[in-house]
Tab-separated table of C-alpha atoms in Angstrom:
chain	number	residue	atom	x	y	z
A	6	MET	CA	0.000	0.000	0.000
A	7	LYS	CA	2.842	2.325	0.825
A	8	ARG	CA	4.495	1.609	-2.522
A	9	ILE	CA	1.290	2.474	-4.362
A	10	PHE	CA	1.052	5.767	-2.468
A	11	ILE	CA	4.669	6.667	-3.288
A	12	ALA	CA	4.118	5.787	-6.964
A	13	GLY	CA	1.074	8.057	-7.013
A	14	LEU	CA	3.058	10.922	-5.563
A	15	LEU	CA	5.757	10.428	-8.197
A	16	LEU	CA	3.133	10.392	-10.938
A	17	LEU	CA	1.544	13.584	-9.684
A	18	SER	CA	4.910	15.299	-9.369
A	19	ALA	CA	5.841	14.252	-12.902
A	20	PHE	CA	2.534	15.563	-14.186
A	21	SER	CA	3.084	18.903	-12.466
A	22	VAL	CA	6.585	19.154	-13.904
A	23	PHE	CA	5.743	18.396	-17.519
A	24	ALA	CA	2.142	19.473	-17.814
A	25	GLN	CA	1.333	22.724	-19.510
A	26	LYS	CA	0.539	25.608	-17.174
A	27	LYS	CA	-2.748	27.463	-17.089
A	28	VAL	CA	-3.647	29.861	-19.909
A	29	THR	CA	-5.122	33.081	-18.547
A	30	PRO	CA	-7.078	35.699	-20.508
A	31	LEU	CA	-6.038	39.335	-20.283
A	32	PRO	CA	-6.563	41.645	-18.496
A	33	LEU	CA	-5.534	39.819	-15.319
A	34	ASP	CA	-7.546	39.903	-12.125
A	35	SER	CA	-6.054	41.053	-8.814
A	36	GLY	CA	-5.470	37.512	-7.566
A	37	PHE	CA	-3.119	36.432	-10.335
A	38	GLN	CA	0.206	35.050	-9.082
A	39	PHE	CA	3.083	36.220	-11.229
A	40	LYS	CA	5.943	33.903	-12.088
A	41	GLN	CA	8.541	33.862	-14.870
A	42	ASN	CA	8.673	32.880	-18.516
A	43	TYR	CA	5.425	34.001	-20.078
A	44	ILE	CA	4.406	34.391	-23.692
A	45	PHE	CA	1.365	36.161	-25.073
A	46	TYR	CA	-0.829	35.222	-27.978
A	47	ALA	CA	-4.026	36.563	-29.481
A	48	LEU	CA	-6.741	34.732	-31.309
A	49	PRO	CA	-6.903	35.612	-34.998
A	50	GLN	CA	-9.606	37.620	-36.644
A	51	THR	CA	-10.312	37.810	-40.338
A	52	ALA	CA	-9.520	41.004	-42.221
A	53	PHE	CA	-9.767	41.856	-45.890
A	54	LYS	CA	-6.945	43.738	-47.555
A	55	MET	CA	-8.532	45.669	-50.401
A	56	ASN	CA	-6.419	47.015	-53.250
A	57	VAL	CA	-8.567	49.682	-54.868
A	58	VAL	CA	-7.782	51.208	-58.258
A	59	VAL	CA	-9.527	54.539	-58.804
A	60	ALA	CA	-9.924	56.103	-62.240
A	61	ARG	CA	-9.196	59.827	-62.211
A	62	THR	CA	-10.749	61.064	-65.452
A	63	HIS	CA	-9.943	64.530	-66.756
A	64	GLU	CA	-12.740	65.849	-68.954
A	65	MET	CA	-11.342	68.541	-71.259
A	66	ALA	CA	-13.807	70.817	-73.050
A	67	GLY	CA	-13.377	71.314	-76.778
A	68	ILE	CA	-12.248	74.766	-77.922
A	69	TYR	CA	-15.290	74.923	-80.220
A	70	ALA	CA	-17.747	73.251	-77.840
A	71	ASP	CA	-20.145	76.201	-78.043
A	72	TYR	CA	-20.671	75.555	-81.759
A	73	ALA	CA	-20.879	71.738	-81.693
A	74	GLY	CA	-24.662	71.708	-81.910
A	75	LYS	CA	-25.010	74.535	-84.414
A	76	LEU	CA	-22.368	73.383	-86.915
A	77	LEU	CA	-22.291	69.576	-86.464
A	78	GLY	CA	-25.507	68.752	-84.635
A	79	LEU	CA	-23.631	67.183	-81.717
A	80	THR	CA	-25.230	67.097	-78.274
A	81	ASN	CA	-22.985	64.775	-76.233
A	82	VAL	CA	-20.136	67.222	-75.709
A	83	ILE	CA	-17.963	68.291	-72.775
A	84	THR	CA	-18.676	71.935	-72.076
A	85	GLN	CA	-16.303	72.571	-69.158
A	86	ASP	CA	-13.078	71.165	-67.734
A	87	LYS	CA	-13.530	68.934	-64.699
A	88	ILE	CA	-12.189	65.826	-62.955
A	89	VAL	CA	-14.399	62.801	-62.266
A	90	TYR	CA	-13.453	59.888	-59.986
A	91	SER	CA	-14.797	56.347	-60.279
A	92	LEU	CA	-13.912	52.801	-59.260
A	93	LYS	CA	-11.819	51.045	-61.911
A	94	SER	CA	-11.072	47.718	-60.211
A	95	ILE	CA	-10.801	46.072	-56.821
A	96	GLU	CA	-8.836	43.087	-55.523
A	97	ILE	CA	-9.416	41.473	-52.131
A	98	GLU	CA	-6.953	39.401	-50.129
A	99	GLN	CA	-8.038	37.608	-46.962
A	100	VAL	CA	-5.564	37.988	-44.079
A	101	ALA	CA	-5.484	37.161	-40.367
A	102	ILE	CA	-4.661	39.839	-37.795
A	103	PRO	CA	-4.588	39.726	-33.979
A	104	ASP	CA	-7.831	40.202	-32.103
A	105	THR	CA	-6.759	42.296	-29.101
A	106	HIS	CA	-10.077	41.573	-27.391
A	107	HIS	CA	-9.008	37.943	-27.048
A	108	LEU	CA	-5.446	38.127	-25.740
A	109	TYR	CA	-3.979	35.424	-23.468
A	110	VAL	CA	-0.910	34.964	-21.279
A	111	VAL	CA	0.701	31.518	-21.137
A	112	GLU	CA	3.065	30.415	-18.374
A	113	LEU	CA	5.491	28.056	-20.057
A	114	SER	CA	5.959	24.592	-18.635
A	115	PRO	CA	9.437	23.154	-17.930
A	116	LYS	CA	9.070	21.046	-21.072
A	117	GLN	CA	8.390	24.119	-23.189
A	118	MET	CA	11.261	25.960	-21.574
A	119	LYS	CA	13.578	23.048	-22.289
A	120	SER	CA	12.602	23.218	-25.965
A	121	ASP	CA	13.640	26.913	-26.014
A	122	LEU	CA	10.116	27.980	-26.960
A	123	PHE	CA	10.530	31.327	-25.189
A	124	THR	CA	13.791	32.058	-27.047
A	125	ASP	CA	12.290	31.086	-30.397
A	126	VAL	CA	9.343	33.411	-29.822
A	127	CYS	CA	11.614	36.326	-28.917
A	128	LEU	CA	13.808	35.759	-31.990
A	129	LYS	CA	10.800	35.637	-34.304
A	130	GLN	CA	9.415	38.830	-32.809
A	131	SER	CA	12.734	40.622	-33.277
A	132	ALA	CA	12.881	39.551	-36.923
A	133	ALA	CA	9.298	40.555	-37.677
A	134	GLY	CA	9.085	43.243	-40.308
A	135	GLN	CA	12.535	42.649	-41.766
A	136	ASN	CA	12.693	42.268	-45.535
A	137	ALA	CA	9.017	43.088	-45.799
A	138	GLU	CA	7.802	43.671	-49.314
A	139	ALA	CA	6.967	47.310	-50.014
A	140	HIS	CA	4.879	48.691	-52.828
A	141	THR	CA	5.248	52.144	-54.327
A	142	TYR	CA	2.394	53.472	-56.362
A	143	GLN	CA	2.962	56.278	-58.829
A	144	ARG	CA	0.334	58.313	-60.559
A	145	SER	CA	0.578	58.181	-64.335
A	146	ASN	CA	1.496	61.319	-66.256
A	147	LEU	CA	-1.247	63.376	-67.828
A	148	GLU	CA	-0.826	63.108	-71.603
A	149	ILE	CA	-2.860	65.558	-73.672
A	150	PRO	CA	-3.143	64.528	-77.340
A	151	ASP	CA	-0.647	66.414	-79.494
A	152	PHE	CA	-3.292	67.441	-82.035
A	153	PHE	CA	-5.404	69.108	-79.376
A	154	ARG	CA	-2.446	70.616	-77.546
A	155	TYR	CA	-0.739	72.058	-80.623
A	156	TYR	CA	-3.774	72.748	-82.805
A	157	SER	CA	-3.841	76.228	-84.225
A	158	ASP	CA	-5.661	77.927	-87.046
A	159	LEU	CA	-4.990	81.280	-88.653
A	160	ALA	CA	-6.623	83.784	-86.361
A	161	TYR	CA	-6.934	86.305	-89.191
A	162	MET	CA	-8.125	86.486	-92.774
A	163	GLU	CA	-7.450	88.735	-95.695
A	164	GLN	CA	-10.212	91.160	-96.527
A	165	GLU	CA	-10.310	93.254	-99.702
A	166	ASN	CA	-11.836	96.725	-99.428
A	167	SER	CA	-12.817	98.552	-102.653
A	168	TYR	CA	-12.875	102.294	-102.858
A	169	VAL	CA	-12.572	105.143	-105.375
A	170	GLU	CA	-9.289	106.943	-105.530
A	171	THR	CA	-9.014	110.496	-106.874
A	172	GLN	CA	-6.099	110.998	-109.219
A	173	ILE	CA	-4.904	114.023	-111.210
A	174	ILE	CA	-3.399	113.037	-114.504
A	175	ASP	CA	-2.205	115.772	-116.926
A	176	GLY	CA	-4.174	118.319	-115.024
A	177	VAL	CA	-7.328	116.271	-115.281
A	178	VAL	CA	-9.048	115.027	-112.121
A	179	ARG	CA	-10.178	111.425	-112.439
A	180	GLN	CA	-11.962	108.949	-110.149
A	181	VAL	CA	-10.118	105.650	-110.409
A	182	PRO	CA	-11.450	102.386	-108.809
A	183	ALA	CA	-8.953	100.869	-106.335
A	184	SER	CA	-8.814	98.136	-103.718
A	185	LYS	CA	-6.803	97.392	-100.630
A	186	VAL	CA	-6.218	94.061	-98.930
A	187	GLN	CA	-5.876	94.013	-95.167
A	188	LYS	CA	-5.783	91.371	-92.468
A	189	VAL	CA	-8.666	91.263	-90.016
A	190	PRO	CA	-9.085	88.899	-87.018
A	191	LYS	CA	-11.441	85.916	-87.326
A	192	SER	CA	-14.221	85.316	-84.845
A	193	ASN	CA	-14.359	82.058	-82.909
A	194	GLU	CA	-17.385	81.016	-84.896
A	195	GLN	CA	-15.532	81.549	-88.154
A	196	GLN	CA	-12.653	79.398	-86.961
A	197	ALA	CA	-15.125	76.750	-85.794
A	198	GLN	CA	-16.767	76.857	-89.212
A	199	GLU	CA	-13.441	76.167	-90.892
A	200	ALA	CA	-12.858	73.163	-88.613
A	201	ALA	CA	-16.351	71.879	-89.439
A	202	ASP	CA	-15.637	72.338	-93.155
A	203	MET	CA	-12.485	70.265	-92.707
A	204	ILE	CA	-14.550	67.451	-91.180
A	205	ALA	CA	-16.877	67.560	-94.174
A	206	LYS	CA	-13.887	67.465	-96.548
A	207	ILE	CA	-12.401	64.449	-94.754
A	208	ARG	CA	-15.681	62.587	-95.090
A	209	GLU	CA	-15.874	63.396	-98.779
A	210	ASP	CA	-12.347	62.107	-99.344
A	211	ARG	CA	-13.097	58.912	-97.438
A	212	TYR	CA	-16.247	58.345	-99.440
A	213	ALA	CA	-14.309	58.858	-102.667
A	214	LEU	CA	-11.733	56.252	-101.611
A	215	LEU	CA	-14.374	53.730	-100.624
A	216	THR	CA	-16.353	54.091	-103.828
A	217	GLY	CA	-13.315	54.304	-106.134
A	218	ALA	CA	-14.347	57.666	-107.534
A	219	GLN	CA	-10.726	58.538	-108.238
A	220	GLU	CA	-10.405	55.483	-110.501
A	221	VAL	CA	-6.987	54.675	-109.023
A	222	SER	CA	-6.101	51.096	-108.246
A	223	TYR	CA	-4.720	51.216	-104.699
A	224	SER	CA	-3.385	48.132	-102.977
A	225	ALA	CA	-5.361	46.864	-99.994
A	226	ASP	CA	-2.606	47.930	-97.556
A	227	ALA	CA	-2.350	51.414	-99.042
A	228	LEU	CA	-6.125	51.826	-98.950
A	229	ASP	CA	-6.262	50.704	-95.313
A	230	ARG	CA	-3.524	53.150	-94.333
A	231	MET	CA	-5.221	56.089	-96.066
A	232	LEU	CA	-8.585	55.280	-94.524
A	233	ALA	CA	-6.984	54.928	-91.082
A	234	GLN	CA	-5.321	58.325	-91.434
A	235	LEU	CA	-8.602	59.927	-92.520
A	236	ASP	CA	-10.380	58.330	-89.539
A	237	GLU	CA	-7.705	59.684	-87.182
A	238	MET	CA	-7.943	63.167	-88.719
A	239	GLU	CA	-11.720	63.195	-88.366
A	240	LYS	CA	-11.460	62.024	-84.752
A	241	ASN	CA	-8.990	64.802	-83.963
A	242	TYR	CA	-11.104	67.532	-85.553
A	243	ILE	CA	-14.290	66.295	-83.897
A	244	SER	CA	-12.519	66.411	-80.522
A	245	LEU	CA	-12.185	70.189	-81.052
A	246	PHE	CA	-15.980	70.286	-80.659
A	247	THR	CA	-16.765	67.385	-78.325
A	248	GLY	CA	-13.687	67.588	-76.104
A	249	PHE	CA	-11.903	64.475	-74.846
A	250	GLU	CA	-11.123	62.466	-71.723
A	251	ILE	CA	-7.783	61.478	-70.191
A	252	GLU	CA	-7.715	58.761	-67.566
A	253	GLU	CA	-5.197	58.447	-64.754
A	254	VAL	CA	-5.196	55.739	-62.106
A	255	GLU	CA	-4.765	55.961	-58.349
A	256	ASN	CA	-3.901	52.935	-56.193
A	257	HIS	CA	-5.183	52.741	-52.637
A	258	THR	CA	-4.974	49.992	-50.025
A	259	VAL	CA	-7.338	49.677	-47.105
A	260	VAL	CA	-7.695	46.900	-44.511
A	261	VAL	CA	-11.241	46.191	-43.352
A	262	VAL	CA	-12.067	44.104	-40.287
A	263	PRO	CA	-15.754	43.139	-40.470
A	264	SER	CA	-17.387	43.750	-37.127
A	265	GLY	CA	-20.971	43.010	-38.050
A	266	GLU	CA	-23.271	42.233	-40.911
A	267	SER	CA	-22.173	45.367	-42.794
A	268	THR	CA	-18.894	47.281	-42.289
A	269	PHE	CA	-17.900	50.507	-44.031
A	270	ALA	CA	-14.752	50.153	-46.149
A	271	PHE	CA	-14.177	53.328	-48.180
A	272	SER	CA	-15.917	55.876	-50.357
A	273	ILE	CA	-15.335	57.241	-53.835
A	274	SER	CA	-17.011	60.551	-54.594
A	275	PRO	CA	-17.181	61.605	-58.262
A	276	LYS	CA	-15.908	65.033	-57.219
A	277	ALA	CA	-13.705	64.413	-54.159
A	278	GLY	CA	-12.293	60.993	-55.018
A	279	PHE	CA	-11.173	58.220	-52.645
A	280	SER	CA	-11.643	58.566	-48.885
A	281	THR	CA	-11.757	56.376	-45.784
A	282	VAL	CA	-14.562	58.586	-44.444
A	283	ALA	CA	-18.160	57.852	-45.355
A	284	ALA	CA	-19.664	60.148	-47.970
A	285	GLY	CA	-23.023	61.837	-47.708
A	286	ASP	CA	-24.364	60.009	-50.773
A	287	ILE	CA	-24.942	56.339	-49.936
A	288	ASN	CA	-24.119	55.356	-53.530
A	289	ASP	CA	-20.547	56.629	-53.010
A	290	ASN	CA	-19.950	54.319	-50.020
A	291	PHE	CA	-18.501	50.816	-50.277
A	292	THR	CA	-19.220	48.269	-47.537
A	293	VAL	CA	-18.200	44.714	-46.714
A	294	VAL	CA	-21.224	42.523	-46.018
A	295	LEU	CA	-21.076	39.109	-44.316
A	296	ARG	CA	-23.754	36.487	-44.808
A	297	PRO	CA	-22.862	33.684	-42.371
A	298	VAL	CA	-23.910	30.061	-42.670
A	299	ASP	CA	-25.936	29.260	-39.543
A	300	TYR	CA	-24.798	26.568	-37.136
A	301	ALA	CA	-27.046	23.639	-36.491
A	302	SER	CA	-29.255	24.618	-33.558
A	303	SER	CA	-28.977	21.129	-32.032
A	304	CYS	CA	-25.186	21.520	-31.706
A	305	THR	CA	-25.576	24.873	-29.976
A	306	ASP	CA	-28.172	23.452	-27.589
A	307	PHE	CA	-25.915	20.504	-26.694
A	308	THR	CA	-22.979	22.818	-25.896
A	309	SER	CA	-25.187	24.938	-23.622
A	310	GLN	CA	-26.504	21.894	-21.782
A	311	LEU	CA	-23.001	20.467	-21.370
A	312	GLY	CA	-21.835	23.636	-19.603
A	313	CYS	CA	-24.672	23.323	-17.098
A	314	ALA	CA	-24.060	19.654	-16.237
A	315	LYS	CA	-23.021	18.870	-12.652
A	316	ASN	CA	-19.915	16.917	-13.587
A	317	TYR	CA	-18.734	19.534	-16.072
A	318	LYS	CA	-15.349	21.050	-15.287
A	319	PRO	CA	-14.284	24.164	-17.129
A	320	ARG	CA	-11.019	23.896	-19.032
A	321	ASP	CA	-8.191	26.380	-18.713
A	322	GLY	CA	-5.799	25.375	-21.508
A	323	TYR	CA	-5.204	26.996	-24.859
A	324	ARG	CA	-8.040	28.954	-26.427
A	325	ILE	CA	-8.627	28.393	-30.106
A	326	ARG	CA	-11.093	30.014	-32.468
A	327	LEU	CA	-12.904	28.051	-35.135
A	328	ALA	CA	-13.531	29.909	-38.373
A	329	ALA	CA	-17.069	29.795	-39.703
A	330	PRO	CA	-18.006	29.950	-43.404
A	331	ALA	CA	-19.723	33.018	-44.798
A	332	GLN	CA	-20.449	34.688	-48.082
A	333	VAL	CA	-18.535	37.963	-48.418
A	334	LEU	CA	-19.959	40.794	-50.505
A	335	VAL	CA	-18.667	44.235	-51.394
A	336	ASN	CA	-21.538	46.628	-51.988
A	337	GLN	CA	-21.578	50.053	-53.554
A	338	GLY	CA	-24.623	51.536	-51.948
A	339	GLU	CA	-27.181	48.757	-52.285
A	340	LYS	CA	-25.568	47.184	-55.360
A	341	THR	CA	-23.170	44.224	-55.086
A	342	ILE	CA	-20.024	44.727	-57.171
A	343	TYR	CA	-17.808	41.945	-55.780
A	344	SER	CA	-18.456	38.672	-54.004
A	345	ILE	CA	-16.663	35.700	-52.483
A	346	VAL	CA	-18.917	32.673	-52.567
A	347	MET	CA	-17.613	31.144	-49.343
A	348	ALA	CA	-14.819	32.276	-47.026
A	349	PRO	CA	-13.821	31.199	-43.490
A	350	VAL	CA	-14.285	34.114	-41.102
A	351	TYR	CA	-12.890	33.901	-37.569
A	352	GLN	CA	-15.203	36.532	-36.073
A	353	LEU	CA	-18.198	34.332	-36.800
A	354	GLY	CA	-16.700	31.191	-35.233
A	355	LYS	CA	-16.791	29.823	-31.723
A	356	ILE	CA	-13.972	30.017	-29.176
A	357	GLU	CA	-13.085	26.639	-27.712
A	358	THR	CA	-10.966	26.004	-24.606
A	359	LEU	CA	-8.656	23.015	-24.593
A	360	SER	CA	-7.555	21.073	-21.548
A	361	ARG	CA	-4.052	21.344	-20.133
A	362	GLY	CA	-1.204	19.135	-21.216
A	363	HIS	CA	-0.814	20.161	-24.851
A	364	ASP	CA	2.785	21.332	-24.765
A	365	GLU	CA	3.401	19.895	-28.202
A	366	LEU	CA	0.936	22.226	-29.906
A	367	ASP	CA	2.390	24.837	-32.248
A	368	ILE	CA	0.874	28.049	-30.927
A	369	GLU	CA	1.580	29.908	-34.172
A	370	LYS	CA	-0.859	27.653	-36.018
A	371	PHE	CA	-3.902	28.819	-34.067
A	372	GLY	CA	-2.801	32.122	-32.498
A	373	LEU	CA	-0.711	35.184	-33.212
A	374	ILE	CA	2.165	35.483	-30.754
A	375	TYR	CA	3.155	38.840	-29.290
């Protein structure tokens, strides 16, 4: 009997030496007994890293925009210079970040200390952030078409004025007809008329090429090149009336941690552009929406009943969080523009507590170490 008692004491002492110590949630209560060799870890939470590409469109008014309707019958023209912002594309990357609301302190067991777990954690923390990949985004240069930038037309025209000149020849006074040519400035409408006439001339030349009115046998390649040049000329001259657009791109990165069914992500106002502050117009706001898959109610009921059983003993080992599946949507206002059919989201999962004695577990696989 005495031998059995001694063997039991040895077994208990061995268990106390090698068993994992208690895992305590932070913040600590006043009765916590401090010892040495602690590490901290947090449960993960799901975040979405969103790489947003914004189109910054410069709308440049044509120099003859006021005469587009009168001379060419055009109505869809840009009448004033302005900048318009819009979403061009979006990419989403799912990442895990620490949840500081679920932070735990772990007193390392002798077995964990012998395996240099504490040293390994410290070394990894000191190396964190080294050789991290960095991205530099540059805004593209604004390139105005050369034809529009360098276009010029003669701002004057020659005008002939006729008059009668009095001359004395051999003592005889005579009225002789005369004329004088002088340069006078053109009005904007006159210059616009000349540009419109050029458009008409280009169309006539293109029609003549297509119908073979010139009775010249051009090769197919030569004909294609001439038609392409005429098309480009017409496009350039029409842009003098309609104006044109130049698009730049802006790259933005924002990390969104969903905290409920709908979480604000960013806004893009047509006038103000990208912002991490919600806009007044709901259609300018982008949100991340979670649609979780419900747990079976019978499983939830069983877990609740188990916690109330008389023989139930609460565990105080590692805490782990189980990710739960959910559909992830990105909405612009009420319209869905991006969706992930099914993604594991930690915030929607349950937190389970393991029993002691799991020294072999790799903490980094289920928690983020501080």
